[in-house]
């Protein structure tokens, strides 16, 4: 995907709100922030006024990439599932990061995400490679 300099690079992070303290989820978010990646997490949207659903739709529309955390909580979250569906409808690249409770190879809980690129949260090398690709796709990334 070619990114225009005029389009801001933004990663939409889809996660269950109860996973805000999940060690691997938090580490991933901190790494993206360390590389000055502009991220959006609906739970952190404290802007006054407007409905959260409208803010989520707007931010999904203006995001470059979506990272979805399919933890044991994420697979049960209607918000996570709907954010993934909306992103796919917008033809946004969706990267799935999943925990070991449901292995992707079984297809269980992955539904429309089964063919999306992703890796286990416990796979340090896979996570590193995936995040490096996302970070390097930011036009502002300096090599």
PDB file of C-alpha atoms in Angstrom:
ATOM      1  CA  UNK A   1       0.000   0.000   0.000  1.00  0.00           C
ATOM      2  CA  UNK A   2       1.374   3.395  -0.933  1.00  0.00           C
ATOM      3  CA  UNK A   3       0.749   6.119   1.575  1.00  0.00           C
ATOM      4  CA  UNK A   4       0.488   9.735   0.565  1.00  0.00           C
ATOM      5  CA  UNK A   5       2.333  12.346   2.582  1.00  0.00           C
ATOM      6  CA  UNK A   6      -0.944  14.272   2.782  1.00  0.00           C
ATOM      7  CA  UNK A   7      -2.748  11.398   4.511  1.00  0.00           C
ATOM      8  CA  UNK A   8      -1.876  11.159   8.194  1.00  0.00           C
ATOM      9  CA  UNK A   9      -0.660   7.738   9.284  1.00  0.00           C
ATOM     10  CA  UNK A  10      -2.863   6.436  12.075  1.00  0.00           C
ATOM     11  CA  UNK A  11      -3.277   3.032  13.678  1.00  0.00           C
ATOM     12  CA  UNK A  12      -6.691   2.175  15.056  1.00  0.00           C
ATOM     13  CA  UNK A  13      -6.285  -0.146  18.035  1.00  0.00           C
ATOM     14  CA  UNK A  14      -9.227  -2.445  18.647  1.00  0.00           C
ATOM     15  CA  UNK A  15      -9.187  -4.167  22.017  1.00  0.00           C
ATOM     16  CA  UNK A  16     -11.568  -5.159  24.771  1.00  0.00           C
ATOM     17  CA  UNK A  17     -11.674  -2.445  27.424  1.00  0.00           C
ATOM     18  CA  UNK A  18     -10.914  -5.045  30.104  1.00  0.00           C
ATOM     19  CA  UNK A  19      -7.602  -5.733  28.319  1.00  0.00           C
ATOM     20  CA  UNK A  20      -6.247  -2.229  28.986  1.00  0.00           C
ATOM     21  CA  UNK A  21      -3.878  -3.739  31.569  1.00  0.00           C
ATOM     22  CA  UNK A  22      -3.098  -6.910  29.595  1.00  0.00           C
ATOM     23  CA  UNK A  23       0.716  -7.019  29.663  1.00  0.00           C
ATOM     24  CA  UNK A  24       1.289  -7.877  26.002  1.00  0.00           C
ATOM     25  CA  UNK A  25      -1.449  -5.576  24.723  1.00  0.00           C
ATOM     26  CA  UNK A  26      -0.036  -2.667  26.745  1.00  0.00           C
ATOM     27  CA  UNK A  27       3.524  -3.454  25.623  1.00  0.00           C
ATOM     28  CA  UNK A  28       2.449  -3.358  21.965  1.00  0.00           C
ATOM     29  CA  UNK A  29       0.738   0.005  22.405  1.00  0.00           C
ATOM     30  CA  UNK A  30       3.744   1.438  24.260  1.00  0.00           C
ATOM     31  CA  UNK A  31       6.048   0.293  21.465  1.00  0.00           C
ATOM     32  CA  UNK A  32       3.924   2.012  18.832  1.00  0.00           C
ATOM     33  CA  UNK A  33       3.904   5.204  20.905  1.00  0.00           C
ATOM     34  CA  UNK A  34       7.666   4.985  21.370  1.00  0.00           C
ATOM     35  CA  UNK A  35       7.992   5.201  17.579  1.00  0.00           C
ATOM     36  CA  UNK A  36       5.595   8.148  17.556  1.00  0.00           C
ATOM     37  CA  UNK A  37       2.850   6.273  15.777  1.00  0.00           C
ATOM     38  CA  UNK A  38      -0.453   8.112  16.019  1.00  0.00           C
ATOM     39  CA  UNK A  39      -2.870   5.617  17.562  1.00  0.00           C
ATOM     40  CA  UNK A  40      -6.549   5.772  18.351  1.00  0.00           C
ATOM     41  CA  UNK A  41      -8.173   3.754  21.130  1.00  0.00           C
ATOM     42  CA  UNK A  42     -11.888   4.411  21.552  1.00  0.00           C
ATOM     43  CA  UNK A  43     -11.751   3.939  25.313  1.00  0.00           C
ATOM     44  CA  UNK A  44      -9.271   6.820  25.542  1.00  0.00           C
ATOM     45  CA  UNK A  45     -11.437   9.226  23.515  1.00  0.00           C
ATOM     46  CA  UNK A  46     -12.449  11.769  26.121  1.00  0.00           C
ATOM     47  CA  UNK A  47     -13.499  14.467  23.653  1.00  0.00           C
ATOM     48  CA  UNK A  48     -16.677  16.076  24.872  1.00  0.00           C
ATOM     49  CA  UNK A  49     -19.795  15.819  22.798  1.00  0.00           C
ATOM     50  CA  UNK A  50     -20.819  13.444  20.106  1.00  0.00           C
ATOM     51  CA  UNK A  51     -21.576   9.786  20.337  1.00  0.00           C
ATOM     52  CA  UNK A  52     -18.803   7.260  20.766  1.00  0.00           C
ATOM     53  CA  UNK A  53     -20.068   5.204  17.828  1.00  0.00           C
ATOM     54  CA  UNK A  54     -19.702   8.203  15.504  1.00  0.00           C
ATOM     55  CA  UNK A  55     -16.180   8.834  16.828  1.00  0.00           C
ATOM     56  CA  UNK A  56     -15.226   5.197  16.317  1.00  0.00           C
ATOM     57  CA  UNK A  57     -16.569   5.187  12.750  1.00  0.00           C
ATOM     58  CA  UNK A  58     -14.799   8.453  11.963  1.00  0.00           C
ATOM     59  CA  UNK A  59     -11.487   7.249  13.366  1.00  0.00           C
ATOM     60  CA  UNK A  60     -11.741   3.904  11.600  1.00  0.00           C
ATOM     61  CA  UNK A  61     -12.407   5.792   8.357  1.00  0.00           C
ATOM     62  CA  UNK A  62      -9.321   7.961   8.791  1.00  0.00           C
ATOM     63  CA  UNK A  63      -7.013   5.207  10.051  1.00  0.00           C
ATOM     64  CA  UNK A  64      -4.370   3.692   7.832  1.00  0.00           C
ATOM     65  CA  UNK A  65      -4.129   0.337   9.608  1.00  0.00           C
ATOM     66  CA  UNK A  66      -6.151  -1.535  12.231  1.00  0.00           C
ATOM     67  CA  UNK A  67      -4.583  -3.717  14.907  1.00  0.00           C
ATOM     68  CA  UNK A  68      -7.135  -5.944  16.589  1.00  0.00           C
ATOM     69  CA  UNK A  69      -6.375  -7.825  19.793  1.00  0.00           C
ATOM     70  CA  UNK A  70      -8.283 -11.090  19.848  1.00  0.00           C
ATOM     71  CA  UNK A  71      -7.600 -12.085  23.421  1.00  0.00           C
ATOM     72  CA  UNK A  72     -10.020 -14.264  25.348  1.00  0.00           C
ATOM     73  CA  UNK A  73     -11.800 -10.983  26.175  1.00  0.00           C
ATOM     74  CA  UNK A  74     -11.486  -9.509  22.684  1.00  0.00           C
ATOM     75  CA  UNK A  75     -13.229 -12.414  20.990  1.00  0.00           C
ATOM     76  CA  UNK A  76     -16.227 -11.857  23.283  1.00  0.00           C
ATOM     77  CA  UNK A  77     -16.351  -8.089  22.785  1.00  0.00           C
ATOM     78  CA  UNK A  78     -19.094  -6.878  20.459  1.00  0.00           C
ATOM     79  CA  UNK A  79     -17.106  -3.647  20.015  1.00  0.00           C
ATOM     80  CA  UNK A  80     -13.958  -5.443  18.837  1.00  0.00           C
ATOM     81  CA  UNK A  81     -15.941  -7.646  16.456  1.00  0.00           C
ATOM     82  CA  UNK A  82     -17.852  -4.680  15.006  1.00  0.00           C
ATOM     83  CA  UNK A  83     -14.717  -2.543  14.658  1.00  0.00           C
ATOM     84  CA  UNK A  84     -13.058  -5.348  12.703  1.00  0.00           C
ATOM     85  CA  UNK A  85     -16.123  -5.727  10.484  1.00  0.00           C
ATOM     86  CA  UNK A  86     -16.331  -1.995   9.832  1.00  0.00           C
ATOM     87  CA  UNK A  87     -12.604  -1.838   9.031  1.00  0.00           C
ATOM     88  CA  UNK A  88     -12.926  -4.727   6.588  1.00  0.00           C
ATOM     89  CA  UNK A  89     -15.911  -3.008   4.937  1.00  0.00           C
ATOM     90  CA  UNK A  90     -13.656   0.039   4.456  1.00  0.00           C
ATOM     91  CA  UNK A  91     -10.905  -2.203   2.991  1.00  0.00           C
ATOM     92  CA  UNK A  92      -8.499  -1.242   5.768  1.00  0.00           C
ATOM     93  CA  UNK A  93      -5.567  -3.570   6.452  1.00  0.00           C
ATOM     94  CA  UNK A  94      -6.387  -5.489   9.638  1.00  0.00           C
ATOM     95  CA  UNK A  95      -3.641  -7.174  11.639  1.00  0.00           C
ATOM     96  CA  UNK A  96      -4.804  -9.681  14.229  1.00  0.00           C
ATOM     97  CA  UNK A  97      -2.850 -10.213  17.438  1.00  0.00           C
ATOM     98  CA  UNK A  98      -4.240 -13.141  19.357  1.00  0.00           C
ATOM     99  CA  UNK A  99      -3.475 -14.868  22.614  1.00  0.00           C
ATOM    100  CA  UNK A 100      -2.984 -18.560  23.140  1.00  0.00           C
ATOM    101  CA  UNK A 101      -6.503 -19.296  24.357  1.00  0.00           C
ATOM    102  CA  UNK A 102      -7.722 -19.979  20.827  1.00  0.00           C
ATOM    103  CA  UNK A 103      -5.124 -20.871  18.253  1.00  0.00           C
ATOM    104  CA  UNK A 104      -5.730 -19.352  14.825  1.00  0.00           C
ATOM    105  CA  UNK A 105      -5.159 -22.647  13.057  1.00  0.00           C
ATOM    106  CA  UNK A 106      -8.433 -23.984  14.484  1.00  0.00           C
ATOM    107  CA  UNK A 107     -10.363 -21.030  13.085  1.00  0.00           C
ATOM    108  CA  UNK A 108     -12.400 -20.836  16.274  1.00  0.00           C
ATOM    109  CA  UNK A 109     -13.500 -17.264  17.097  1.00  0.00           C
ATOM    110  CA  UNK A 110     -11.767 -15.812  14.044  1.00  0.00           C
ATOM    111  CA  UNK A 111     -14.718 -15.660  11.686  1.00  0.00           C
ATOM    112  CA  UNK A 112     -14.053 -13.028   9.016  1.00  0.00           C
ATOM    113  CA  UNK A 113     -10.550 -12.488  10.409  1.00  0.00           C
ATOM    114  CA  UNK A 114      -9.343 -15.975   9.595  1.00  0.00           C
ATOM    115  CA  UNK A 115      -7.481 -14.874   6.457  1.00  0.00           C
ATOM    116  CA  UNK A 116      -6.023 -11.702   7.962  1.00  0.00           C
ATOM    117  CA  UNK A 117      -2.347 -11.436   8.749  1.00  0.00           C
ATOM    118  CA  UNK A 118      -1.432 -11.742  12.378  1.00  0.00           C
ATOM    119  CA  UNK A 119       0.451 -13.597  15.048  1.00  0.00           C
ATOM    120  CA  UNK A 120       0.241 -14.843  18.611  1.00  0.00           C
ATOM    121  CA  UNK A 121       0.892 -12.290  21.320  1.00  0.00           C
ATOM    122  CA  UNK A 122       3.353 -14.761  22.818  1.00  0.00           C
ATOM    123  CA  UNK A 123       5.368 -14.986  19.563  1.00  0.00           C
ATOM    124  CA  UNK A 124       8.015 -12.344  20.262  1.00  0.00           C
ATOM    125  CA  UNK A 125       9.682 -12.659  16.855  1.00  0.00           C
ATOM    126  CA  UNK A 126       6.408 -12.616  14.930  1.00  0.00           C
ATOM    127  CA  UNK A 127       5.170  -9.629  16.932  1.00  0.00           C
ATOM    128  CA  UNK A 128       8.429  -7.803  16.352  1.00  0.00           C
ATOM    129  CA  UNK A 129       8.345  -8.421  12.595  1.00  0.00           C
ATOM    130  CA  UNK A 130       4.714  -7.356  12.314  1.00  0.00           C
ATOM    131  CA  UNK A 131       5.181  -4.166  14.342  1.00  0.00           C
ATOM    132  CA  UNK A 132       8.347  -3.238  12.434  1.00  0.00           C
ATOM    133  CA  UNK A 133       6.400  -3.532   9.162  1.00  0.00           C
ATOM    134  CA  UNK A 134       3.621  -1.325  10.523  1.00  0.00           C
ATOM    135  CA  UNK A 135       6.053   1.249  11.941  1.00  0.00           C
ATOM    136  CA  UNK A 136       8.125   1.357   8.738  1.00  0.00           C
ATOM    137  CA  UNK A 137       5.013   1.900   6.643  1.00  0.00           C
ATOM    138  CA  UNK A 138       4.625   5.276   8.378  1.00  0.00           C
ATOM    139  CA  UNK A 139       5.921   7.917   5.943  1.00  0.00           C
ATOM    140  CA  UNK A 140       7.326   9.822   8.917  1.00  0.00           C
ATOM    141  CA  UNK A 141       9.476   6.867   9.988  1.00  0.00           C
ATOM    142  CA  UNK A 142      13.155   7.742   9.774  1.00  0.00           C
ATOM    143  CA  UNK A 143      15.430   4.846   8.949  1.00  0.00           C
TER     144      UNK A 143
END
